[in-house]
Coordinates of C-alpha atoms in Angstrom, one line a residue:
Chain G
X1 CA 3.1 -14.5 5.2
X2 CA 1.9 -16.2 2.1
X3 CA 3.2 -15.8 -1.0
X4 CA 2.3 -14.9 -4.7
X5 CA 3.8 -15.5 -7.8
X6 CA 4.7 -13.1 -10.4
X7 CA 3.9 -14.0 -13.5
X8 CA 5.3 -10.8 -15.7
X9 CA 6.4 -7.7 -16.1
X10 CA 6.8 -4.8 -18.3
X11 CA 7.5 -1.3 -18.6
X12 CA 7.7 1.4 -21.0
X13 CA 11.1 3.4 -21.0
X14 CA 11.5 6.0 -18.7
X15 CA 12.3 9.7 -20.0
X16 CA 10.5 13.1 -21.1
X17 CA 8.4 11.9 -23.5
X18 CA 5.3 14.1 -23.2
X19 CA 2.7 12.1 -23.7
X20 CA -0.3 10.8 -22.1
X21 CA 0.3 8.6 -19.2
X22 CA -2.1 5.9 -20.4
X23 CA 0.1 5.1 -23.5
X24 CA 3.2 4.3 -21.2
X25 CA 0.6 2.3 -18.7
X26 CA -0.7 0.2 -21.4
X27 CA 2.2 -0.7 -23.3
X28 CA 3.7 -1.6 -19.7
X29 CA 0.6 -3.7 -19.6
X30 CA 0.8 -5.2 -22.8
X31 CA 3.9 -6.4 -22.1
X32 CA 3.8 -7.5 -18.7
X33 CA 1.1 -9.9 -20.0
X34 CA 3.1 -10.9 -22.9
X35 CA 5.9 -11.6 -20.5
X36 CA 3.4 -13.8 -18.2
X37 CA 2.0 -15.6 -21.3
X38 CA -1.8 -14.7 -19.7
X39 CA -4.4 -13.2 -22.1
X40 CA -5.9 -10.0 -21.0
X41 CA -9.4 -11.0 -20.6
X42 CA -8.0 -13.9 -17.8
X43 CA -7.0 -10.8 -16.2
X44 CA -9.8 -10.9 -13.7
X45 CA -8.3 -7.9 -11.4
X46 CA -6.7 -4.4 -12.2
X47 CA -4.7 -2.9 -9.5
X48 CA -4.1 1.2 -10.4
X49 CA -1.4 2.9 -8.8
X50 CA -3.1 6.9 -9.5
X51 CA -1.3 10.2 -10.7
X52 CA -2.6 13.3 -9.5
X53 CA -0.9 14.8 -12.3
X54 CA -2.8 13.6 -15.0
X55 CA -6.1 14.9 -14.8
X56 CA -9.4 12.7 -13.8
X57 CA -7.9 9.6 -15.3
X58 CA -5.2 9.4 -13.0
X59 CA -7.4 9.2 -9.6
X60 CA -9.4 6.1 -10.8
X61 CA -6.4 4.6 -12.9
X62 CA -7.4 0.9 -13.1
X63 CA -10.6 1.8 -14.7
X64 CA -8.4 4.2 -16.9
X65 CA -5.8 1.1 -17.8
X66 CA -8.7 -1.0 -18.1
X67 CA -10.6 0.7 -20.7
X68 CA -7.7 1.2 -22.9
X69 CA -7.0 -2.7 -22.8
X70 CA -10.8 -3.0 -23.4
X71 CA -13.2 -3.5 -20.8
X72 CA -13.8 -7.3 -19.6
X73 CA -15.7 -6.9 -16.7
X74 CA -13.0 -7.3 -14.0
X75 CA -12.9 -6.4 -10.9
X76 CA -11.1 -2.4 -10.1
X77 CA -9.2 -0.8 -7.1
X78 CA -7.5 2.3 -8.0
X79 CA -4.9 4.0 -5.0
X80 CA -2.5 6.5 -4.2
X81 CA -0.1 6.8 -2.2
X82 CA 2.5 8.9 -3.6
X83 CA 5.6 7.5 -4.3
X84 CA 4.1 4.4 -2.6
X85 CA 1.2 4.0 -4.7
X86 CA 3.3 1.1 -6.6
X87 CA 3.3 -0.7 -3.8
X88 CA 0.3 -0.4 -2.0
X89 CA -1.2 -1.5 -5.7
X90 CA 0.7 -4.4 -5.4
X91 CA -0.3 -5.2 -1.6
X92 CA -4.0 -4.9 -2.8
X93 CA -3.5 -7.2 -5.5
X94 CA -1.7 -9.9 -3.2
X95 CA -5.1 -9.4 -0.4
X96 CA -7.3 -10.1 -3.4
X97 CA -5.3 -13.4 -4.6
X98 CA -4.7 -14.3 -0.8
X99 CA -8.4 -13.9 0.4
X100 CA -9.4 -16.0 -3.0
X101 CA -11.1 -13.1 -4.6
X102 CA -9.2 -13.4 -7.7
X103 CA -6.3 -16.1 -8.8
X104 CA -4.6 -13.5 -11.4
X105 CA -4.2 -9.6 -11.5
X106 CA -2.5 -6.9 -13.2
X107 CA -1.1 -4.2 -11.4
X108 CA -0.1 -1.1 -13.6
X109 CA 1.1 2.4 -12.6
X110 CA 2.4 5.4 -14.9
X111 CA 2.4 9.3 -15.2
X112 CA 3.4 12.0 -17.8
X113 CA 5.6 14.9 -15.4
X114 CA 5.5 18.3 -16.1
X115 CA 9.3 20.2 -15.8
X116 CA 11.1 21.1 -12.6
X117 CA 10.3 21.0 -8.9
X118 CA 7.2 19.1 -8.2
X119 CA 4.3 21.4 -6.6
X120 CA 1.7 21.1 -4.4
X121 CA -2.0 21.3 -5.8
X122 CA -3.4 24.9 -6.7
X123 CA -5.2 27.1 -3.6
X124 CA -5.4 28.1 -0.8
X125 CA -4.8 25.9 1.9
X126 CA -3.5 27.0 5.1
X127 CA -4.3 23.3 6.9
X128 CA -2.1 21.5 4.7
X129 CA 1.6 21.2 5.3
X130 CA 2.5 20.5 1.7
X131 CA 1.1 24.5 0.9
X132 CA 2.4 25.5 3.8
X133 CA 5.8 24.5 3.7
X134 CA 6.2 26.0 0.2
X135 CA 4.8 29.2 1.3
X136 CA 6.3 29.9 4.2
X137 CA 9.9 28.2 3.9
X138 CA 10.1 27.8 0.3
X139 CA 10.8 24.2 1.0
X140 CA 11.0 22.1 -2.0
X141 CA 11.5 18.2 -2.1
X142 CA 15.5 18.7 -2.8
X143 CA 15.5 20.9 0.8
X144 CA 14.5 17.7 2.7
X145 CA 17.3 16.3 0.6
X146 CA 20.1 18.1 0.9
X147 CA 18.9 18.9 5.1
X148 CA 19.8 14.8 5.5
X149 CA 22.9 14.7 3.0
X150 CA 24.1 17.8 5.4
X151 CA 23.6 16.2 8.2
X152 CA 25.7 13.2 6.8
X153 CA 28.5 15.1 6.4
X154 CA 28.2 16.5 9.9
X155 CA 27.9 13.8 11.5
X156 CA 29.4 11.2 10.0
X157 CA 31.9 13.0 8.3
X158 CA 30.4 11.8 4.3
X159 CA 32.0 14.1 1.6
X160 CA 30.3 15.5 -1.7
X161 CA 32.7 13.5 -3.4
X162 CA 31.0 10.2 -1.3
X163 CA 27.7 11.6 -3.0
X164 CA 28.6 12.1 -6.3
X165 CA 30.3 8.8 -6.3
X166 CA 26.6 7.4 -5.8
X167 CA 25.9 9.0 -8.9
X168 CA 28.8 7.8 -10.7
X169 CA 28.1 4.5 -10.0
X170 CA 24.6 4.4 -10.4
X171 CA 24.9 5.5 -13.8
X172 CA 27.2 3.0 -14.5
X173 CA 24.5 0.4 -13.8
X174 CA 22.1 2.7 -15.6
X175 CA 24.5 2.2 -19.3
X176 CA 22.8 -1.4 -19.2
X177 CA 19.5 -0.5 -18.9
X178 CA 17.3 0.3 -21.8
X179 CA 14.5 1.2 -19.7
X180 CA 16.7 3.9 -17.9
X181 CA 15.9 7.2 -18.9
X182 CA 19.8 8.5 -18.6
X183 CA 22.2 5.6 -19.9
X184 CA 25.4 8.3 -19.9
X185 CA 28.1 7.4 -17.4
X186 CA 29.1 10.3 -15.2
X187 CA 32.0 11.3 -13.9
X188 CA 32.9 13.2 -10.3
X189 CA 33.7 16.3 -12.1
X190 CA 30.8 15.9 -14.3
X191 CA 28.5 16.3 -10.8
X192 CA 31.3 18.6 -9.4
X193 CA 30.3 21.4 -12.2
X194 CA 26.8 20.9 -12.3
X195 CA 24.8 23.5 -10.8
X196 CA 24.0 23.7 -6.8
X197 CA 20.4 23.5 -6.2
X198 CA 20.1 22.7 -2.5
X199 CA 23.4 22.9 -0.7
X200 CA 25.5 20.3 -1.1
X201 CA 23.7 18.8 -3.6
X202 CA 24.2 19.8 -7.1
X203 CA 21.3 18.9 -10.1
X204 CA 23.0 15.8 -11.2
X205 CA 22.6 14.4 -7.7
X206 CA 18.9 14.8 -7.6
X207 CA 16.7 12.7 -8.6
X208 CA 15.0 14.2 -12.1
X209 CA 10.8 13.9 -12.5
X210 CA 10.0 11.5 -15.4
X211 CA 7.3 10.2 -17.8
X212 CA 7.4 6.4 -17.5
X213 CA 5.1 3.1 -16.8
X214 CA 5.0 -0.4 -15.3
X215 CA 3.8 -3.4 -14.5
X216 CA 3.1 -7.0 -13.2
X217 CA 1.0 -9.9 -13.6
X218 CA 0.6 -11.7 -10.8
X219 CA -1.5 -14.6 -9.8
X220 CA -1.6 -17.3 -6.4
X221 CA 1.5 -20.3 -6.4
X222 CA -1.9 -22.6 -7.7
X223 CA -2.8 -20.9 -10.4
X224 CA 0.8 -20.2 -11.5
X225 CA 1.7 -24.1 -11.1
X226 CA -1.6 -24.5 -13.3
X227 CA -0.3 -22.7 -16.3
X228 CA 3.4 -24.5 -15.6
X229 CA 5.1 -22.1 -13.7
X230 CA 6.7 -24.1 -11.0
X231 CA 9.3 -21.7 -9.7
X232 CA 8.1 -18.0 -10.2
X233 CA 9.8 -15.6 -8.7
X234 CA 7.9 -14.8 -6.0
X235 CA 6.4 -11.8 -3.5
X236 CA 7.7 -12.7 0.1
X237 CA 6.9 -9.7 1.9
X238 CA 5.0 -5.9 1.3
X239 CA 5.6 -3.3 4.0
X240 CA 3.0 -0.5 3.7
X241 CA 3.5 0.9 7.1
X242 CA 3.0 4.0 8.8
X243 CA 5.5 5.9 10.9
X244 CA 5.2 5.0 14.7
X245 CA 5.0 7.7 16.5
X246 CA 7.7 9.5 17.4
X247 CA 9.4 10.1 14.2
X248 CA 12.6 12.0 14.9
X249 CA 13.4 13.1 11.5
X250 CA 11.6 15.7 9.6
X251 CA 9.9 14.5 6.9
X252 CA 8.4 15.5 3.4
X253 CA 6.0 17.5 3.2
X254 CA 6.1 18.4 7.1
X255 CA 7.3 21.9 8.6
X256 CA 8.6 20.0 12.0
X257 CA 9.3 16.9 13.3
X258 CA 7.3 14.9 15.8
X259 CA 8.2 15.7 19.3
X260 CA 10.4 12.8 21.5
X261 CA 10.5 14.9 24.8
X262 CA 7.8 12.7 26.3
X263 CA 8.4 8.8 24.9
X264 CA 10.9 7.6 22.7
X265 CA 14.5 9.1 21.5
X266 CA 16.4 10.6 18.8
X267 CA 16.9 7.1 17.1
X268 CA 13.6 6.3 16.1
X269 CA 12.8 6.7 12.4
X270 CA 10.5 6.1 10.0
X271 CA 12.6 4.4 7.4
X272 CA 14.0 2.0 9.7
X273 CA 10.4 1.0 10.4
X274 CA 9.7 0.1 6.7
X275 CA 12.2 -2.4 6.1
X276 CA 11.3 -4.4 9.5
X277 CA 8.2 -4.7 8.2
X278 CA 9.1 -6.2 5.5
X279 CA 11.5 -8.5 6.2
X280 CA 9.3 -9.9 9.2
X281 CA 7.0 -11.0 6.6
X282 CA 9.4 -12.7 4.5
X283 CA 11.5 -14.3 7.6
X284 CA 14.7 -13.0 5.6
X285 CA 17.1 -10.7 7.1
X286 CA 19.6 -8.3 5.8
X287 CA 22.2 -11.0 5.6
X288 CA 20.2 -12.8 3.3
X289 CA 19.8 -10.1 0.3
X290 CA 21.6 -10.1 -3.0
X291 CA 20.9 -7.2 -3.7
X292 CA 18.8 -4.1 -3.2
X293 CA 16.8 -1.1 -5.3
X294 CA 16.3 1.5 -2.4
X295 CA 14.7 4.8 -4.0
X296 CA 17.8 7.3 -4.8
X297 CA 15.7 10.2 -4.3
X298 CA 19.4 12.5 -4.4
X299 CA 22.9 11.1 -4.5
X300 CA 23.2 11.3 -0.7
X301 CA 19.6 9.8 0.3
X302 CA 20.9 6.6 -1.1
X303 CA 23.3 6.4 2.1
X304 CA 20.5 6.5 4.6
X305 CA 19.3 3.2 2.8
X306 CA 22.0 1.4 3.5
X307 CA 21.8 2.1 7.4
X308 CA 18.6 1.9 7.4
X309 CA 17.9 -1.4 5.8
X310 CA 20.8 -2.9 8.0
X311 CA 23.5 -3.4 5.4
X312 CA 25.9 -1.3 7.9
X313 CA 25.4 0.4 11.3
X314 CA 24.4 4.1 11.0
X315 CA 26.9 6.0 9.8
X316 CA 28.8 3.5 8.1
X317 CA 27.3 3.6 4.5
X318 CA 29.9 5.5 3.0
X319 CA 32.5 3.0 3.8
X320 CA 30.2 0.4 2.3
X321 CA 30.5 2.4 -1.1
X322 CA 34.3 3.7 -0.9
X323 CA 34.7 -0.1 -0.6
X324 CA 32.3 -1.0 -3.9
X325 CA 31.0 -3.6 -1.9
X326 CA 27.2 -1.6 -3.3
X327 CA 28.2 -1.9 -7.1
X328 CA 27.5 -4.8 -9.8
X329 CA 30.6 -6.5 -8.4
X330 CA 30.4 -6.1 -5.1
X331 CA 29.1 -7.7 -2.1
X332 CA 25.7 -6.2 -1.8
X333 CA 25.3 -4.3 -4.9
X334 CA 22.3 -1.6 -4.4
X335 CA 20.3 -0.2 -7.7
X336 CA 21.4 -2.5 -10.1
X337 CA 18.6 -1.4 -12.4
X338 CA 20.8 2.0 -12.4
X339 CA 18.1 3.7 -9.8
X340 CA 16.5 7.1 -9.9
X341 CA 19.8 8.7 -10.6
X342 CA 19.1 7.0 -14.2
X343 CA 15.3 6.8 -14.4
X344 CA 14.1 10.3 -12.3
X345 CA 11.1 9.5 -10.7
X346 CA 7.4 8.5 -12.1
X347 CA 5.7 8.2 -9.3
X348 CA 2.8 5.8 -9.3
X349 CA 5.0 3.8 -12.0
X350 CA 8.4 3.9 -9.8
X351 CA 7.8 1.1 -7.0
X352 CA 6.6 -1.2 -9.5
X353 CA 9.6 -0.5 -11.8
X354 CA 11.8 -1.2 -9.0
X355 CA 9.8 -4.5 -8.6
X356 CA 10.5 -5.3 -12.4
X357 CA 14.4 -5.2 -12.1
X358 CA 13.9 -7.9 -9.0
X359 CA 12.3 -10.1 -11.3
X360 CA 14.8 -9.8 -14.0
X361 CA 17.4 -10.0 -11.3
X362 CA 16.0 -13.1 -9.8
X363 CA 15.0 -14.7 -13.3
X364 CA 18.9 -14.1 -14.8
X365 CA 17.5 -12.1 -17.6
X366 CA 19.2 -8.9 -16.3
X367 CA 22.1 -8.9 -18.8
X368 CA 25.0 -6.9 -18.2
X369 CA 23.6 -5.4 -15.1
X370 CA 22.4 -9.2 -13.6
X371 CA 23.8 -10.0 -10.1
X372 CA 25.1 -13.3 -10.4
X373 CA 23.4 -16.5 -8.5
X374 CA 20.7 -13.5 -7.1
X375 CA 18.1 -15.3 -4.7
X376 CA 16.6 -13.0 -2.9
X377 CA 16.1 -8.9 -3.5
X378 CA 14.0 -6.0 -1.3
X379 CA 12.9 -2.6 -2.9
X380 CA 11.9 0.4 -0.5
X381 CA 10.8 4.2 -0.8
X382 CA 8.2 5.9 0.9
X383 CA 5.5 8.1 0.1
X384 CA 5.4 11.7 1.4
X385 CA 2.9 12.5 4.6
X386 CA 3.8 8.9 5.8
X387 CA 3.6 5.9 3.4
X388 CA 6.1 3.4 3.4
X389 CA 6.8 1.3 0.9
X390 CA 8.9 -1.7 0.5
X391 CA 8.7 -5.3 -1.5
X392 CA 10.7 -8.5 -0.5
X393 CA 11.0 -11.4 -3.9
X394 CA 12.7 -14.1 -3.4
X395 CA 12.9 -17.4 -5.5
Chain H
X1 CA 4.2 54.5 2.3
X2 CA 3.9 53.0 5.3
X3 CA 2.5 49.0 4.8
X4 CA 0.3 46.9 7.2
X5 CA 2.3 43.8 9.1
X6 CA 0.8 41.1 8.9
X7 CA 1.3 37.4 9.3
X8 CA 1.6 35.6 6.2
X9 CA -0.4 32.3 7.7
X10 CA -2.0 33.5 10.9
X11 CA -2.5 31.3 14.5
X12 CA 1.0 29.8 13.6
X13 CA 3.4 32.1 15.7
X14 CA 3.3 35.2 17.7
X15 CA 3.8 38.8 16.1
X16 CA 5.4 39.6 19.1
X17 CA 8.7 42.0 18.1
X18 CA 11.2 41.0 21.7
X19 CA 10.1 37.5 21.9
X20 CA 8.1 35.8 19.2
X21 CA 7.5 32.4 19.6
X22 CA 5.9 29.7 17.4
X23 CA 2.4 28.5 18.7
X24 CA 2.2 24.7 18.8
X25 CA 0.2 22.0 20.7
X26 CA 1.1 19.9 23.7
X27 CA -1.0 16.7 25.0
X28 CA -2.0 17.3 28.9
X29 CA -1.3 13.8 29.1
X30 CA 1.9 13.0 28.4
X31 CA 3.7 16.4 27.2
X32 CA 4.1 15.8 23.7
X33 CA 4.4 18.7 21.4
X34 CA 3.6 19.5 18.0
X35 CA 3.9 22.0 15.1
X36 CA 1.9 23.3 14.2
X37 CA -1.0 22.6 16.6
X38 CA -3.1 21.3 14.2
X39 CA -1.0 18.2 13.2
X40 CA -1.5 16.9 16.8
X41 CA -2.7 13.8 15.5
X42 CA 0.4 11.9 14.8
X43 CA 0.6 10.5 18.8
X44 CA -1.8 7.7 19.7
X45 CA -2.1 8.4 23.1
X46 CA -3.4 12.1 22.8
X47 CA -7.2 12.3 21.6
X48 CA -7.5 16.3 20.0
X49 CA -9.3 17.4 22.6
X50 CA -6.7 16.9 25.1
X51 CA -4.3 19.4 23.2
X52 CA -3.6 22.5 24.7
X53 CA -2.0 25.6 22.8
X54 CA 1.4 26.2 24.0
X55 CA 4.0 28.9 23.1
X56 CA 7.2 26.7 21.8
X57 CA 10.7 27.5 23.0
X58 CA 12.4 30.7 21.5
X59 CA 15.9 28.6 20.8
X60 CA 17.3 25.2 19.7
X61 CA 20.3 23.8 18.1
X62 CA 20.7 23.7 14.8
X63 CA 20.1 20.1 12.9
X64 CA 20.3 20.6 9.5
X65 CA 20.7 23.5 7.1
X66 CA 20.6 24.2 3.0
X67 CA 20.5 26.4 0.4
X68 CA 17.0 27.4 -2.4
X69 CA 19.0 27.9 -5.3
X70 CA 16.3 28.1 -7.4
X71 CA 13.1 29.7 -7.3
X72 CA 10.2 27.5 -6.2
X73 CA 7.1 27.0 -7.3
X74 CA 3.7 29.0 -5.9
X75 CA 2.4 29.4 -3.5
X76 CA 6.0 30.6 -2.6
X77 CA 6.0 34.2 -3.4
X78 CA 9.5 35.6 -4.7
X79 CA 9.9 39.0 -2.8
X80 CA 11.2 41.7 -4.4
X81 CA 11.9 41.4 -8.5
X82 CA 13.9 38.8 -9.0
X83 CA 14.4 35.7 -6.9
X84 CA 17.2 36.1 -4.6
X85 CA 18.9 32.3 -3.5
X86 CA 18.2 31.8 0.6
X87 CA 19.0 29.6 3.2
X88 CA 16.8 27.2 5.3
X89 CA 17.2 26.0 8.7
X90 CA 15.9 23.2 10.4
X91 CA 16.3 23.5 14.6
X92 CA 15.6 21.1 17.4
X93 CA 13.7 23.2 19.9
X94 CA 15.5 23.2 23.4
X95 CA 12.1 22.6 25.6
X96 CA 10.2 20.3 23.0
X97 CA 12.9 17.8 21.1
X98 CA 10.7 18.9 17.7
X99 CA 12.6 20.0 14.5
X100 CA 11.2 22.9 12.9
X101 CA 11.9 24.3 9.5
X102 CA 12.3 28.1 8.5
X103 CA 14.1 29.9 6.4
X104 CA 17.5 32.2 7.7
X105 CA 17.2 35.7 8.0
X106 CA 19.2 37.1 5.5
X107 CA 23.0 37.9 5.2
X108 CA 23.5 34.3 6.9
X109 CA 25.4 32.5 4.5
X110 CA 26.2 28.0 5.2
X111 CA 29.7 28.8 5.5
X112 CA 28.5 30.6 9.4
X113 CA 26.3 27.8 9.9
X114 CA 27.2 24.2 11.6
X115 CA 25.1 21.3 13.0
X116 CA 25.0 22.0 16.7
X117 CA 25.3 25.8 17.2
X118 CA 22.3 27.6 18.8
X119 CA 19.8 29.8 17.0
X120 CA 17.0 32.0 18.1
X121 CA 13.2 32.3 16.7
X122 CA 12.8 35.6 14.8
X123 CA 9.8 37.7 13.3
X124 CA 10.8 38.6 9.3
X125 CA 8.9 39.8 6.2
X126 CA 8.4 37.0 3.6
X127 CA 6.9 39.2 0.9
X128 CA 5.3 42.5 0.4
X129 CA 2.7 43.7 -1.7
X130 CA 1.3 47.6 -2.0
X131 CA -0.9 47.5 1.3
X132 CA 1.2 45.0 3.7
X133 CA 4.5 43.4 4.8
X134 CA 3.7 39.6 5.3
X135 CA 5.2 38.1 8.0
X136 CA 7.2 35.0 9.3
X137 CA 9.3 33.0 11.7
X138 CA 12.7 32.5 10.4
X139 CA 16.0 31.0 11.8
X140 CA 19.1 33.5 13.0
X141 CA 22.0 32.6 14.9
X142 CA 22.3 34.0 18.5
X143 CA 24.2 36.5 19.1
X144 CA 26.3 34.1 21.5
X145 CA 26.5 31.2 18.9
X146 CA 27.6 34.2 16.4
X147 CA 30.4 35.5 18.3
X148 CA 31.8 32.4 17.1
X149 CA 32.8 29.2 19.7
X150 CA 31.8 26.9 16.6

């Protein structure tokens, strides 16, 4: 696959800040073009990841992040995809620059979160498994959760203390992050006595909902090397794949699984699907990373990453993080930017954040958190009802 | 006062009292299944009109299993006056290889649950109002699986 460079990037801190969302948007945007060094009105394409919690502004966010930089006349896409919105904004951008449509685009995401468990939208709606699985089940997002961690523990014999010692060390890459929304560092007991909310997670293991924005200029290798950018970091591969049919696990917002009784087994998942794609299109493979931000939706769902971007067989994640190979330090280290365990989630802004920390990681500008000598990085999540998400950079 | 039962979402299971069973789909062609019926979309191979409604097995083994500490959101309706914590189950189905969700009838704590052990399909109230008892499937270990081998 061909590449694109990215120019810049820029976010507005994560945390509670009750605002509107197109403040945190534009000054994401502001900086991101500061960071590039491209004026806004070169800008000739605005990528919107949208918020459905925002109002009518959210659903057509690139004309909302547009006006507020002052119209210019460019070219708009606006898209959702949950919590891969981020990267399906991106993937948009990159078919724009690839198909010669544009040379340079901006690609912005951001919402403002109300408290507590995300619900679905207001009515009625006995069609739609995201009402029904709150009506009849009471399911929230940390059910799903803590149904996997469970399962963990089960069957692969994982511990609560193996998920709060995600936490622990994700906050400890979180203290060098002044984007971060949570910069404490936490301690097993400190998860240990925080309330249970979904058995065996407690609250400090799952992931909070957050006010926050990002975003990225990015351009084609040409019109980078024009403006003197001979080694950008670069985009090597977007997954934005579906699930292929059957998907054993039971997935957000869904009240079963899909059915293997007729074709294919108990192995096949989703999330293993995402990071193929991606790596495919960048011809690297899991040997080749330096380092990975894997959405850390609880304490335990950071685990599954591991297996299922092929750090370590299934099963074998928590020996991978008893031996620190995942932490600043370590072999492979995973969430250097400090992860959703210190930012809680904004969800159109949260794939492109994740996309921010591989560019500071691969430029060397990470600071205390930077991974030495980092080369290549992937970021993955997925969007509930079946959107994968998942970025390779490289430089 | 004697209230009305009836199901809190209907064409999704069968009010039957012995023997209720979840209504899903299964494709003629190749015999996959779905839950519910409606959501028979996710297999290439099946076109919706080649779905047929089936009645999906009474028991599985259990896969996974929490606890809803805290009350959530609408359109989840606490029953009773104050929200009681509960537990949810999700169940392979024995027939179908398809993971359902539901919540566990109550007095079922985690500590008698464990991955593996075999529950039955049961008919339970979810919430009441003056007129009716609204009703649902929910998760309960069988009696076998209760007199305790796990």
């Amino acid at each position: 696959m061909d590449e694109i460079a990215i120019l810049g990037v820029g976010m507005h801190p994560w945390g509670k800040w009750g605002r509107n969302f197109v403040e945190y948007g534009e000054k994401a945007a502001r900086d991101a073009l500061a960071d590039a060094e491209v004026g806004w009105d070169e800008i000739q394409f605005v990528s919107g990841a949208n918020s459905v919690r925002c109002g009518y502004p959210g659903y057509v966010s690139a004309s909302t992040f547009a006006n507020a930089l002052g119209f210019t006349g460019c070219q708009l896409a606006s898209s959702y995809a949950a919590c891969a919105s981020g990267a399906t904004a991106l993937s948009i951008a990159r078919a724009q620059i690839l198909s010669g449509v544009c040379d340079v685009a901006l690609v912005v995401g951001a919402e403002s979160t109300p408290k507590g468990f995300f619900a679905p939208n207001a009515g009625e709606r006995h069609e739609d498994p995201d009402w029904l699985r709150f009506h009849l089940v009471g399911a929230t997002n940390p059910t799903y959760f803590a149904l996997y961690a469970r399962r963990r523990m089960e069957l692969y014999g994982d511990t609560s203390e193996d998920f709060a010692a995600v936490k622990v060390k994700n906050s400890r890459h979180g203290v060098f992050n002044s984007n971060a929304r949570y910069t404490k560092e936490y301690d097993v007991d400190d998860i240990a006595n925080s309330p249970m909310v979904a058995d065996p997670l407690r609250l400090l293991e799952i992931c909070a909902t957050s006010d926050g924005g990002a975003a990225l200029v990015v351009s084609s290798l040409e019109w980078a090397a024009s403006r003197g950018v001979d080694n950008p970091v670069r985009v090597s591969g977007i997954s934005t794949v579906s699930p292929t049919y059957p998907n054993s696990v039971i997935e957000l917002p869904y009240l079963a699984s899909d059915s293997w009784a007729a074709v294919g087994d108990e192995t096949m998942t989703f999330k293993d699907n995402i990071a193929a794609r991606a790596y495919e299109e960048a011809s690297v493979s899991p040997e080749d990373l330096d380092f990975a931000e894997v959405y850390d939706l609880s304490s335990a769902y950071e685990l599954d990453w591991y297996e299922h971007i092929g750090l370590c067989e299934r099963g074998d994640a928590a020996k991978l993080l008893r031996a620190g190979d995942t932490s600043l330090g370590g072999r492979i280290p995973v969430n250097p930017s400090g992860g959703l365990g210190a930012f809680g989630e904004a969800v159109p802004a949260q794939a492109i954040a994740q996309v921010c920390e591989m560019v500071w990681q691969l430029r060397g500008e990470a600071g205390h958190r930077q991974v030495e000598g980092a080369k290549v990085g992937l970021s993955i999540n997925h969007g509930m009802f079946g959107h994968g998400s998942s970025v390779i950079c490289t430089r | 006062m004697t209230r009305t039962q009836v199901a809190a979402v209907e064409g999704l299971f069968t009010l039957d009292s012995d023997e209720p069973r979840l209504i899903g789909g299964r494709a003629r062609s190749r015999s996959s299944y779905f839950f519910p019926k409606a959501l028979a979309g996710s297999d290439p191979a099946c076109l919706g009109d080649e779905i047929e409604e089936v009645l999906l097995s009474r028991t599985g083994e259990l896969w996974s299993y929490t606890t809803g500490e805290y009350a959530p959101p609408a359109p989840y309706v606490i029953p009773g006056d104050e929200f009681e914590p509960y537990v949810v189950a999700a169940v392979r189905l024995a027939e179908e290889n398809l993971v359902v969700l539901g919540q566990v009838v109550e007095g079922v704590s985690v500590e008698d649950l464990s991955v593996g052990m075999e529950m039955e399909l049961v008919i339970d109230v979810l919430y009441s109002d003056e007129e009716h008892d609204y009703l649902v499937w929910k998760w309960s270990p069988t009696p076998m699986s209760e007199n305790g081998d796990d």
